[in-house]
């Protein structure tokens, strides 16, 4: 039996035939039938370009229906899809290409020159382009390619995708996700969230992360629903489209922006049946306000790049504000002591560990990192601190990892600190997340200049331009003579967070 996830998708796509799969506001898009045909052509193009089963296909393109067809084509031929944040700079891309060694890099048409240079440096043999108007050299290649209607045989444990997540050491780690990981999770979510062919998902998330790609698109494909693809979150457009949608998935920033808008009413959301939130904590306050204004209780769920979705509030039953619900079917969680991995007493806070068919098989070419985080008994150490209440709802109460989540994007302070420290005149730096009304947490730097150095905020910010993706760059930079340290010499970031807590309030 072929365990390629695309087998499941293809069966559904054939059934759904002429029904809409992806639509856009501009009137472009694909029915399921058209998507099957077009992805077969793209599969033919990938093969002609030399992509073979197990090869990585790195993709840094703007959001478009064709980018999803490329993902499907890649699955079909047994390739490993490797999506990259569109905000990544050349330096960042260089690292990913040299680490993942893809057989093909698909970039935006406007970036092709730089992409070719970087690809050549990294030994990546092929570069093609994909634009947002069904254009670019890859689409041209697909036009002339012999379509591939077959589906390459894959095992459950074969790789379907690699998604990079930043690491606490400053080096990004490629999470290896299998056909089983993606398929089992999409199946569980379709059931848990009652997705059907009648659903129309308002899709305003980026498609290079688990949330917008796997949660949104795999669930849609598995249920045979349709999606309205929007280039980005824009409240005006969301309000226009809600009367024609049934589900929206978003990060908490979507919801804080909607709640602050007077257009949010029971009438405008009357056709919607479900609002899902994840990727960062949704405050109980936003949850309650949204419900007061619309009658809809946002359904919060919790996941990670390494695990897909782990827990979800119930579809039927109480969606408890400030909690992420219960484990999805097939997913086990345990709350443990950080040192011993022994379960803590019920109701106590500990490390959240997770096991199940959703959990990845390790970090790409990082066996040691994998051993540190993926235990022999199959439990993955999430780095999130949690407790389970008396009714079985999981509360994420903090993080044991030094991580900032800004507008749903993860920023690892170490990576930003390393770049700041390269600036002449900087002795050292500490990057922290501070409460931010729009992004949840705002990336903030505290810099210690070398004695006699004359540095200001603008200089530090200018230095980071082009070196780090925009969302990783601090919103503010402060200066200090020293950083607070404990007796072990570790920087006391809690103290810094306290000192600067009012910055964005
Ligand atoms: C944009 N900017 C940001 C962010 N987004 N800065 C910090 N954090 C961000 N997230 C910058 C812009 O470059 C701009 O800078 C300024 O902030 C204001 O931009 P604005 O127009 O307000 O932003 P936006 O374009 O509206 O974007 C905000 C957003 C977006 C809608 C929240 O960031 C977004 O779609 N986030 C979703 C991320 C996501 O999908 N995460 C899932 C991964 P300037 O003005 O200087 O140019 S996590 C995941 O997949 C796990 C598994 C899970 O559980 O889901
Ligand atoms: P990433 O794997 O980069 O997408 O980030 C996963 C991290 O996002 C988790 O380890 C959590 O810290 C955080 N996260 C995701 N969903 C939630 C949620 N609903 N509440 C709190 N934190 C969340």
Coordinates of C-alpha atoms and ligand atoms in Angstrom, one line a residue:
X1 CA 0.0 0.0 0.0
X2 CA 1.3 3.5 -0.9
X3 CA 1.5 5.7 2.2
X4 CA 2.2 8.8 0.3
X5 CA -0.1 11.5 1.8
X6 CA -0.9 12.6 -1.7
X7 CA -2.8 9.3 -2.2
X8 CA -5.3 10.5 0.4
X9 CA -5.5 14.0 -1.1
X10 CA -5.8 12.7 -4.7
X11 CA -8.7 10.4 -3.8
X12 CA -10.6 13.4 -2.3
X13 CA -9.6 15.7 -5.1
X14 CA -11.1 13.2 -7.7
X15 CA -14.3 13.0 -5.7
X16 CA -14.6 16.8 -5.4
X17 CA -14.0 17.2 -9.2
X18 CA -15.4 20.6 -10.4
X19 CA -15.9 22.0 -6.8
X20 CA -13.7 24.9 -5.8
X21 CA -10.5 24.2 -4.0
X22 CA -8.7 27.5 -3.9
X23 CA -10.2 30.8 -4.9
X24 CA -8.8 34.4 -4.8
X25 CA -10.5 37.7 -4.7
X26 CA -9.1 38.5 -8.1
X27 CA -11.0 35.6 -9.6
X28 CA -8.2 33.2 -10.2
X29 CA -8.0 29.8 -8.6
X30 CA -8.5 26.1 -9.1
X31 CA -11.2 23.6 -8.8
X32 CA -10.1 20.2 -7.4
X33 CA -10.0 18.7 -10.9
X34 CA -7.9 21.6 -12.2
X35 CA -5.6 21.4 -9.2
X36 CA -5.0 17.7 -9.9
X37 CA -4.2 18.3 -13.5
X38 CA -2.0 21.3 -12.8
X39 CA -0.1 19.6 -10.0
X40 CA 0.6 16.6 -12.3
X41 CA 2.2 19.1 -14.8
X42 CA 4.3 20.6 -12.1
X43 CA 5.3 17.1 -11.0
X44 CA 6.4 16.5 -14.5
X45 CA 8.4 19.7 -14.4
X46 CA 10.1 18.8 -11.1
X47 CA 11.1 15.4 -12.5
X48 CA 12.5 17.0 -15.7
X49 CA 14.5 19.4 -13.4
X50 CA 16.1 16.4 -11.8
X51 CA 14.1 16.1 -8.5
X52 CA 14.0 12.5 -7.4
X53 CA 12.3 10.9 -4.3
X54 CA 13.8 12.1 -1.1
X55 CA 15.2 15.3 -2.7
X56 CA 14.5 18.5 -1.0
X57 CA 12.7 21.3 -2.8
X58 CA 13.4 24.7 -1.2
X59 CA 10.7 27.3 -1.8
X60 CA 10.7 31.0 -1.0
X61 CA 7.8 32.5 -2.9
X62 CA 4.9 34.9 -2.3
X63 CA 1.6 33.3 -1.4
X64 CA -0.3 32.0 -4.4
X65 CA -2.5 29.0 -5.3
X66 CA 0.3 27.8 -7.5
X67 CA 2.6 27.6 -4.5
X68 CA 0.2 25.0 -3.0
X69 CA 0.1 23.1 -6.3
X70 CA 3.9 23.0 -6.1
X71 CA 3.7 21.5 -2.6
X72 CA 1.3 18.9 -3.9
X73 CA 3.5 18.2 -6.9
X74 CA 6.4 17.7 -4.6
X75 CA 4.5 15.2 -2.4
X76 CA 3.3 13.4 -5.5
X77 CA 6.8 12.6 -6.7
X78 CA 8.1 11.8 -3.2
X79 CA 10.1 15.0 -2.8
X80 CA 10.6 16.8 0.5
X81 CA 9.0 20.2 0.6
X82 CA 11.0 22.9 2.3
X83 CA 9.1 26.2 2.6
X84 CA 11.0 29.3 3.6
X85 CA 9.8 32.5 5.2
X86 CA 9.5 35.2 2.6
X87 CA 11.1 37.6 5.0
X88 CA 14.4 35.7 5.2
X89 CA 17.4 37.6 3.9
X90 CA 20.1 36.3 1.6
X91 CA 22.3 35.4 4.6
X92 CA 19.5 33.4 6.1
X93 CA 18.8 31.6 2.9
X94 CA 22.4 30.8 2.4
X95 CA 22.3 28.8 5.7
X96 CA 19.2 26.9 4.7
X97 CA 20.4 25.9 1.3
X98 CA 23.8 24.8 2.5
X99 CA 22.2 22.8 5.4
X100 CA 19.4 21.2 3.4
X101 CA 21.2 20.7 0.1
X102 CA 18.0 20.9 -2.0
X103 CA 18.0 19.6 -5.6
X104 CA 16.0 22.7 -6.5
X105 CA 15.4 26.2 -5.2
X106 CA 12.2 28.0 -6.3
X107 CA 12.3 31.7 -5.6
X108 CA 10.4 34.9 -6.5
X109 CA 11.0 36.2 -10.0
X110 CA 12.4 39.4 -8.6
X111 CA 15.0 37.6 -6.6
X112 CA 16.4 35.3 -9.2
X113 CA 19.8 36.8 -9.7
X114 CA 20.6 36.8 -6.0
X115 CA 19.1 33.3 -5.6
X116 CA 21.3 32.0 -8.4
X117 CA 24.4 33.4 -6.7
X118 CA 23.5 31.9 -3.4
X119 CA 22.5 28.6 -4.9
X120 CA 25.8 28.3 -6.8
X121 CA 27.7 29.0 -3.5
X122 CA 25.7 26.3 -1.8
X123 CA 26.0 23.7 -4.6
X124 CA 22.2 23.7 -5.3
X125 CA 22.0 22.6 -9.0
X126 CA 18.7 24.3 -10.1
X127 CA 16.9 27.5 -9.5
X128 CA 13.5 28.3 -10.9
X129 CA 11.0 31.1 -10.2
X130 CA 7.3 31.3 -9.3
X131 CA 5.3 34.5 -9.3
X132 CA 1.9 35.4 -7.9
X133 CA 0.2 35.6 -11.3
X134 CA 0.8 31.9 -12.2
X135 CA 4.0 33.1 -13.8
X136 CA 7.7 32.4 -13.5
X137 CA 10.0 29.9 -15.1
X138 CA 8.6 26.9 -13.1
X139 CA 5.1 27.5 -14.5
X140 CA 6.6 27.8 -18.0
X141 CA 8.5 24.5 -17.5
X142 CA 5.2 22.9 -16.3
X143 CA 3.5 24.0 -19.5
X144 CA 5.9 22.0 -21.6
X145 CA 6.4 19.1 -19.3
X146 CA 4.9 15.6 -19.6
X147 CA 2.4 15.4 -16.8
X148 CA 3.0 12.8 -14.1
X149 CA -0.3 11.1 -13.1
X150 CA 1.4 8.5 -11.0
X151 CA 2.0 8.8 -7.2
X152 CA 5.4 7.8 -6.0
X153 CA 5.4 5.0 -3.4
X154 CA 6.2 6.3 0.1
X155 CA 6.3 4.7 3.5
X156 CA 4.7 6.2 6.6
X157 CA 8.1 7.3 7.9
X158 CA 9.4 8.8 4.7
X159 CA 9.9 12.5 4.7
X160 CA 7.2 14.8 3.3
X161 CA 8.6 18.1 4.5
X162 CA 11.3 19.8 6.4
X163 CA 10.4 23.0 8.3
X164 CA 13.2 25.0 9.9
X165 CA 12.7 26.3 13.4
X166 CA 15.2 28.6 15.0
X167 CA 17.3 27.0 17.7
X168 CA 18.2 28.2 21.2
X169 CA 21.9 28.0 20.1
X170 CA 21.2 30.4 17.3
X171 CA 21.4 27.7 14.6
X172 CA 18.1 26.8 12.9
X173 CA 17.1 23.2 13.0
X174 CA 15.2 21.4 10.2
X175 CA 12.3 19.5 11.7
X176 CA 11.8 16.3 9.6
X177 CA 8.1 15.6 9.1
X178 CA 6.8 12.4 7.6
X179 CA 3.8 11.4 5.6
X180 CA 2.4 9.9 8.7
X181 CA 3.0 13.0 10.8
X182 CA 1.1 15.2 8.4
X183 CA -1.6 12.8 7.4
X184 CA -2.5 11.7 11.0
X185 CA -2.7 15.2 12.2
X186 CA -4.9 16.5 9.3
X187 CA -7.3 13.6 9.8
X188 CA -7.5 14.3 13.5
X189 CA -8.3 18.0 12.9
X190 CA -10.9 17.3 10.3
X191 CA -12.8 15.2 12.9
X192 CA -12.1 17.5 15.8
X193 CA -13.2 20.7 14.1
X194 CA -16.1 19.1 12.1
X195 CA -14.7 20.1 8.7
X196 CA -16.9 19.2 5.7
X197 CA -17.2 19.8 2.0
X198 CA -19.4 22.8 2.7
X199 CA -16.7 24.7 4.5
X200 CA -15.1 27.8 3.0
X201 CA -11.9 28.7 4.9
X202 CA -10.8 32.3 5.0
X203 CA -7.0 31.8 4.6
X204 CA -5.0 34.9 5.5
X205 CA -2.0 33.2 7.0
X206 CA 1.4 32.8 5.4
X207 CA 2.0 29.4 3.8
X208 CA 5.5 28.7 4.9
X209 CA 4.7 27.5 8.4
X210 CA 2.7 24.6 9.9
X211 CA -0.3 26.8 10.7
X212 CA -1.0 28.2 7.2
X213 CA 0.3 25.2 5.3
X214 CA -0.4 22.0 7.1
X215 CA -3.2 23.0 9.5
X216 CA -5.1 25.1 7.0
X217 CA -4.3 23.4 3.6
X218 CA -4.0 19.8 4.6
X219 CA -7.3 20.0 6.5
X220 CA -9.0 21.6 3.6
X221 CA -7.7 19.0 1.2
X222 CA -8.7 16.1 3.4
X223 CA -12.2 17.4 4.0
X224 CA -12.7 18.5 0.4
X225 CA -13.5 22.0 1.6
X226 CA -12.6 25.2 -0.2
X227 CA -10.3 28.1 0.7
X228 CA -10.3 31.8 -0.1
X229 CA -6.6 32.6 -0.4
X230 CA -5.7 36.2 0.8
X231 CA -2.2 37.5 0.4
X232 CA -2.1 38.6 4.0
X233 CA -4.2 39.6 7.0
X234 CA -6.1 42.8 6.2
X235 CA -9.1 43.5 8.5
X236 CA -11.0 45.4 5.8
X237 CA -10.9 42.3 3.5
X238 CA -11.7 39.9 6.4
X239 CA -14.9 41.9 7.2
X240 CA -15.9 41.9 3.5
X241 CA -15.4 38.1 3.2
X242 CA -16.8 36.8 6.5
X243 CA -20.4 36.7 5.2
X244 CA -19.2 34.2 2.6
X245 CA -16.8 32.2 4.8
X246 CA -17.4 29.5 7.4
X247 CA -14.0 29.1 9.2
X248 CA -11.0 31.3 9.9
X249 CA -7.7 30.3 11.3
X250 CA -5.5 33.0 12.8
X251 CA -2.8 33.9 15.2
X252 CA -3.8 36.0 18.3
X253 CA -2.8 39.3 16.5
X254 CA -5.7 38.6 14.0
X255 CA -8.1 38.5 16.9
X256 CA -6.8 41.4 18.9
X257 CA -7.1 43.5 15.7
X258 CA -10.6 42.3 14.9
X259 CA -11.8 42.9 18.5
X260 CA -10.5 46.5 18.4
X261 CA -12.6 47.1 15.3
X262 CA -16.2 48.4 15.6
X263 CA -17.2 46.3 12.5
X264 CA -17.0 43.1 14.6
X265 CA -20.6 42.2 15.2
X266 CA -22.9 39.1 15.4
X267 CA -24.3 40.1 12.0
X268 CA -21.0 40.1 10.1
X269 CA -19.9 36.8 11.6
X270 CA -23.3 35.1 11.3
X271 CA -22.3 32.8 8.4
X272 CA -19.1 31.7 10.2
X273 CA -19.2 28.5 12.2
X274 CA -15.6 28.5 13.6
X275 CA -12.7 30.7 14.6
X276 CA -9.5 28.9 15.4
X277 CA -6.5 30.6 17.2
X278 CA -3.0 29.3 17.7
X279 CA 0.8 29.8 17.4
X280 CA 0.9 32.0 20.4
X281 CA -1.2 32.5 23.6
X282 CA -4.6 34.1 23.1
X283 CA -5.4 36.1 26.2
X284 CA -8.5 35.2 28.1
X285 CA -9.5 38.9 27.7
X286 CA -9.5 38.7 23.9
X287 CA -11.3 35.4 24.0
X288 CA -14.1 36.9 26.2
X289 CA -14.3 40.1 24.2
X290 CA -14.6 38.3 20.9
X291 CA -17.4 36.2 22.3
X292 CA -19.2 39.2 23.8
X293 CA -19.1 40.9 20.4
X294 CA -20.0 38.0 18.1
X295 CA -21.4 35.2 20.2
X296 CA -18.5 33.0 18.9
X297 CA -16.1 31.4 21.4
X298 CA -12.7 31.2 19.6
X299 CA -11.4 27.7 19.6
X300 CA -7.8 27.8 20.8
X301 CA -5.4 24.9 20.0
X302 CA -1.7 24.3 20.6
X303 CA 1.0 23.0 18.4
X304 CA 4.6 23.2 17.3
X305 CA 6.5 22.8 14.1
X306 CA 8.0 19.6 15.4
X307 CA 4.6 18.1 16.4
X308 CA 1.9 19.6 14.3
X309 CA -1.2 20.1 16.5
X310 CA -1.2 18.5 20.0
X311 CA -4.2 19.8 21.8
X312 CA -7.4 21.5 21.0
X313 CA -10.4 23.0 22.8
X314 CA -13.5 21.0 22.1
X315 CA -15.8 21.8 19.2
X316 CA -18.8 20.8 21.2
X317 CA -18.4 21.6 24.9
X318 CA -16.8 24.5 26.7
X319 CA -13.9 26.3 24.9
X320 CA -12.1 27.5 28.0
X321 CA -10.5 30.9 27.7
X322 CA -6.8 30.8 28.5
X323 CA -6.5 27.1 27.9
X324 CA -5.5 25.1 24.8
X325 CA -7.9 22.2 25.5
X326 CA -7.2 18.5 25.5
X327 CA -4.9 16.2 23.6
X328 CA -6.2 15.3 20.1
X329 CA -7.1 11.7 19.5
X330 CA -3.9 9.6 19.3
X331 CA -1.8 12.2 21.0
X332 CA -0.5 11.6 24.5
X333 CA 0.8 14.4 26.7
X334 CA 2.5 14.3 30.1
X335 CA 3.6 17.0 32.4
X336 CA 7.0 16.2 33.9
X337 CA 9.8 17.3 36.2
X338 CA 12.4 19.1 33.9
X339 CA 15.3 17.1 35.3
X340 CA 13.9 13.6 35.9
X341 CA 11.1 13.5 33.3
X342 CA 8.9 11.9 36.0
X343 CA 5.3 13.1 35.9
X344 CA 4.5 15.8 38.4
X345 CA 1.4 15.7 40.7
X346 CA -1.9 16.5 39.0
X347 CA -2.5 20.3 38.8
X348 CA 1.2 21.1 39.2
X349 CA 3.2 23.0 36.6
X350 CA 5.9 21.1 34.7
X351 CA 7.4 20.5 31.3
X352 CA 5.0 19.5 28.6
X353 CA 6.1 16.4 26.7
X354 CA 4.2 14.9 23.8
X355 CA 4.1 11.6 21.9
X356 CA 2.0 10.4 19.0
X357 CA 1.9 9.8 15.3
X358 CA 2.1 13.6 14.9
X359 CA 5.6 13.9 16.4
X360 CA 8.4 14.5 14.0
X361 CA 11.3 12.0 13.5
X362 CA 14.2 14.3 14.4
X363 CA 16.2 17.3 13.3
X364 CA 17.8 17.2 9.9
X365 CA 21.5 16.1 10.3
X366 CA 21.5 16.9 14.0
X367 CA 21.4 13.6 15.8
X368 CA 22.6 15.1 19.1
X369 CA 20.0 17.8 19.2
X370 CA 17.4 15.1 18.3
X371 CA 18.5 12.9 21.2
X372 CA 18.3 15.9 23.6
X373 CA 14.7 16.7 22.7
X374 CA 13.2 13.4 21.5
X375 CA 13.4 10.9 24.3
X376 CA 13.9 7.2 23.8
X377 CA 10.3 6.4 24.8
X378 CA 9.0 8.6 22.0
X379 CA 8.1 11.7 24.1
X380 CA 9.2 15.0 22.7
X381 CA 10.2 17.8 25.1
X382 CA 8.3 20.8 23.9
X383 CA 10.1 23.4 26.1
X384 CA 6.6 24.7 27.1
X385 CA 5.6 24.8 30.8
X386 CA 2.1 23.7 31.4
X387 CA -0.5 22.3 33.8
X388 CA -3.6 20.3 33.4
X389 CA -6.6 21.5 35.3
X390 CA -9.2 19.3 37.1
X391 CA -11.3 19.0 34.0
X392 CA -8.4 17.9 31.8
X393 CA -7.8 21.2 30.0
X394 CA -4.1 22.1 29.3
X395 CA -2.9 25.5 30.3
X396 CA 0.4 26.7 28.8
X397 CA 1.8 28.9 31.6
X398 CA 5.2 29.8 30.3
X399 CA 8.3 28.7 28.4
X400 CA 11.4 27.0 29.5
X401 CA 13.1 28.0 26.3
X402 CA 14.4 31.4 25.6
X403 CA 12.0 32.3 22.8
X404 CA 10.0 35.4 21.8
X405 CA 6.7 34.9 19.8
X406 CA 5.9 38.1 17.9
X407 CA 2.7 38.1 15.9
X408 CA 2.9 34.3 15.7
X409 CA 6.5 34.3 14.5
X410 CA 9.1 32.7 16.7
X411 CA 12.3 34.7 17.3
X412 CA 15.2 33.1 19.1
X413 CA 17.0 35.8 21.1
X414 CA 20.3 34.1 20.7
X415 CA 20.2 34.5 16.9
X416 CA 19.5 38.3 17.2
X417 CA 22.1 38.7 20.0
X418 CA 24.8 37.1 17.9
X419 CA 24.2 39.6 15.0
X420 CA 24.0 42.6 17.3
X421 CA 27.3 41.5 19.0
X422 CA 29.0 41.7 15.6
X423 CA 28.5 45.5 15.5
X424 CA 31.6 47.5 16.3
X425 CA 31.3 49.1 19.8
X426 CA 29.0 46.4 21.2
X427 CA 30.3 44.5 24.2
X428 CA 27.3 42.3 24.6
X429 CA 23.5 42.2 24.3
X430 CA 20.4 40.6 25.6
X431 CA 17.2 40.2 23.6
X432 CA 13.9 39.8 25.4
X433 CA 10.2 39.8 24.6
X434 CA 8.0 42.5 26.2
X435 CA 4.2 42.7 26.3
X436 CA 3.1 44.3 23.0
X437 CA -0.5 45.3 22.3
X438 CA -0.4 44.2 18.7
X439 CA 2.2 41.4 18.4
X440 CA 1.7 39.9 21.8
X441 CA 5.4 40.2 22.5
X442 CA 7.7 42.8 21.1
X443 CA 11.3 41.9 20.4
X444 CA 13.5 44.2 22.4
X445 CA 17.3 44.5 22.7
X446 CA 19.3 45.7 25.7
X447 CA 22.9 46.5 24.5
X448 CA 26.0 47.1 26.6
X449 CA 28.4 49.3 24.6
X450 CA 32.2 48.8 24.9
X451 CA 33.8 51.5 27.1
X452 CA 34.0 54.7 25.3
X453 CA 31.9 53.6 22.3
X454 CA 29.3 56.0 21.1
X455 CA 26.3 54.0 19.9
X456 CA 22.6 54.8 19.5
X457 CA 19.4 53.0 18.8
X458 CA 19.3 54.0 15.1
X459 CA 22.8 52.7 14.5
X460 CA 22.0 49.3 16.0
X461 CA 18.7 49.0 14.0
X462 CA 20.4 50.1 10.7
X463 CA 23.1 47.4 11.2
X464 CA 20.5 44.7 11.4
X465 CA 18.7 45.7 8.2
X466 CA 19.3 43.0 5.5
X467 CA 21.0 40.7 8.1
X468 CA 17.9 39.5 9.8
X469 CA 14.3 39.1 8.6
X470 CA 12.2 42.2 9.6
X471 CA 10.1 40.4 12.2
X472 CA 13.2 39.4 14.1
X473 CA 14.5 42.9 14.3
X474 CA 14.0 44.6 17.7
X475 CA 11.2 47.2 17.9
X476 CA 13.3 49.1 20.5
X477 CA 16.9 49.1 21.6
X478 CA 18.0 50.2 25.1
X479 CA 21.5 50.7 26.5
X480 CA 22.9 49.6 29.8
X481 CA 26.3 49.6 31.5
X482 CA 26.0 46.0 32.5
X483 CA 23.5 43.1 32.2
X484 CA 22.1 41.7 35.4
X485 CA 23.6 38.2 36.1
X486 CA 23.1 35.5 38.7
X487 CA 26.0 33.9 40.5
X488 CA 26.4 31.4 37.7
X489 CA 27.0 34.3 35.3
X490 CA 23.6 33.7 33.5
X491 CA 21.9 36.9 32.3
X492 CA 18.7 37.5 34.3
X493 CA 16.3 38.2 31.5
X494 CA 13.4 38.3 34.0
X495 CA 14.9 41.3 35.6
X496 CA 15.3 43.0 32.2
X497 CA 11.7 42.1 31.3
X498 CA 10.5 43.7 34.6
X499 CA 12.6 46.8 34.1
X500 CA 11.3 47.5 30.6
X501 CA 7.8 46.0 30.9
X502 CA 6.0 49.3 30.1
X503 CA 7.8 49.9 26.8
X504 CA 4.9 49.2 24.5
X505 CA 2.0 49.7 26.9
Ligands
LIG1 C1 5.1 42.1 10.4 N1 6.0 42.8 11.1 C2 6.2 42.2 12.3 C3 5.4 41.0 12.2 N2 4.7 41.0 11.1 N3 7.0 42.5 13.3 C4 7.1 41.7 14.3 N4 6.4 40.5 14.4 C5 5.5 40.2 13.3 N5 4.8 39.0 13.4 C6 6.6 44.1 10.8 C7 6.4 44.6 9.4 O1 7.5 44.2 8.7 C8 6.3 46.1 9.6 O2 7.5 46.7 9.7 C9 5.6 46.3 10.9 O3 6.0 45.1 11.6 C10 4.1 46.4 10.9 O4 3.6 45.6 10.0 P1 2.1 45.3 9.8 O5 1.6 45.7 8.4 O6 1.3 45.8 11.0 O7 2.1 43.7 9.9 P2 1.3 42.7 9.1 O8 1.8 42.6 7.7 O9 -0.2 43.1 9.3 O10 1.6 41.3 9.8 C11 1.3 41.1 11.1 C12 0.7 39.7 11.1 C13 1.7 38.7 10.4 C14 -0.6 39.6 10.4 C15 0.5 39.3 12.5 O11 3.0 38.8 11.1 C16 1.2 37.3 10.4 O12 0.5 36.9 9.5 N6 1.7 36.4 11.3 C17 1.3 35.1 11.3 C18 2.5 34.2 11.5 C19 2.2 32.8 11.5 O13 1.6 32.3 10.6 N7 2.7 32.0 12.4 C20 2.5 30.6 12.5 C21 3.9 29.9 12.8 P3 7.9 48.1 9.1 O14 6.7 49.0 9.4 O15 9.1 48.5 9.8 O16 8.1 47.8 7.7 S1 3.8 29.0 14.2 C22 3.2 27.5 13.8 O17 3.0 27.2 12.6 C23 2.9 26.6 15.0 C24 3.2 25.2 14.7 C25 1.5 26.8 15.4 O18 1.2 26.4 16.6 O19 0.7 27.3 14.6
LIG2 P1 6.8 26.9 16.3 O1 7.2 25.5 16.4 O2 8.0 27.7 15.9 O3 5.7 27.2 15.4 O4 6.4 27.4 17.8 C1 5.7 26.6 18.6 C2 5.5 27.3 19.9 O5 4.5 28.2 19.8 C3 5.1 26.3 21.0 O6 6.2 25.6 21.6 C4 4.5 27.3 22.0 O7 5.5 27.9 22.8 C5 3.8 28.3 21.1 N1 2.4 28.1 20.9 C6 1.7 27.6 19.8 N2 0.4 27.6 20.0 C7 0.2 28.1 21.3 C8 -0.9 28.4 22.1 N3 -2.2 28.2 21.6 N4 -0.7 29.0 23.3 C9 0.5 29.3 23.7 N5 1.6 29.0 23.0 C10 1.5 28.5 21.8

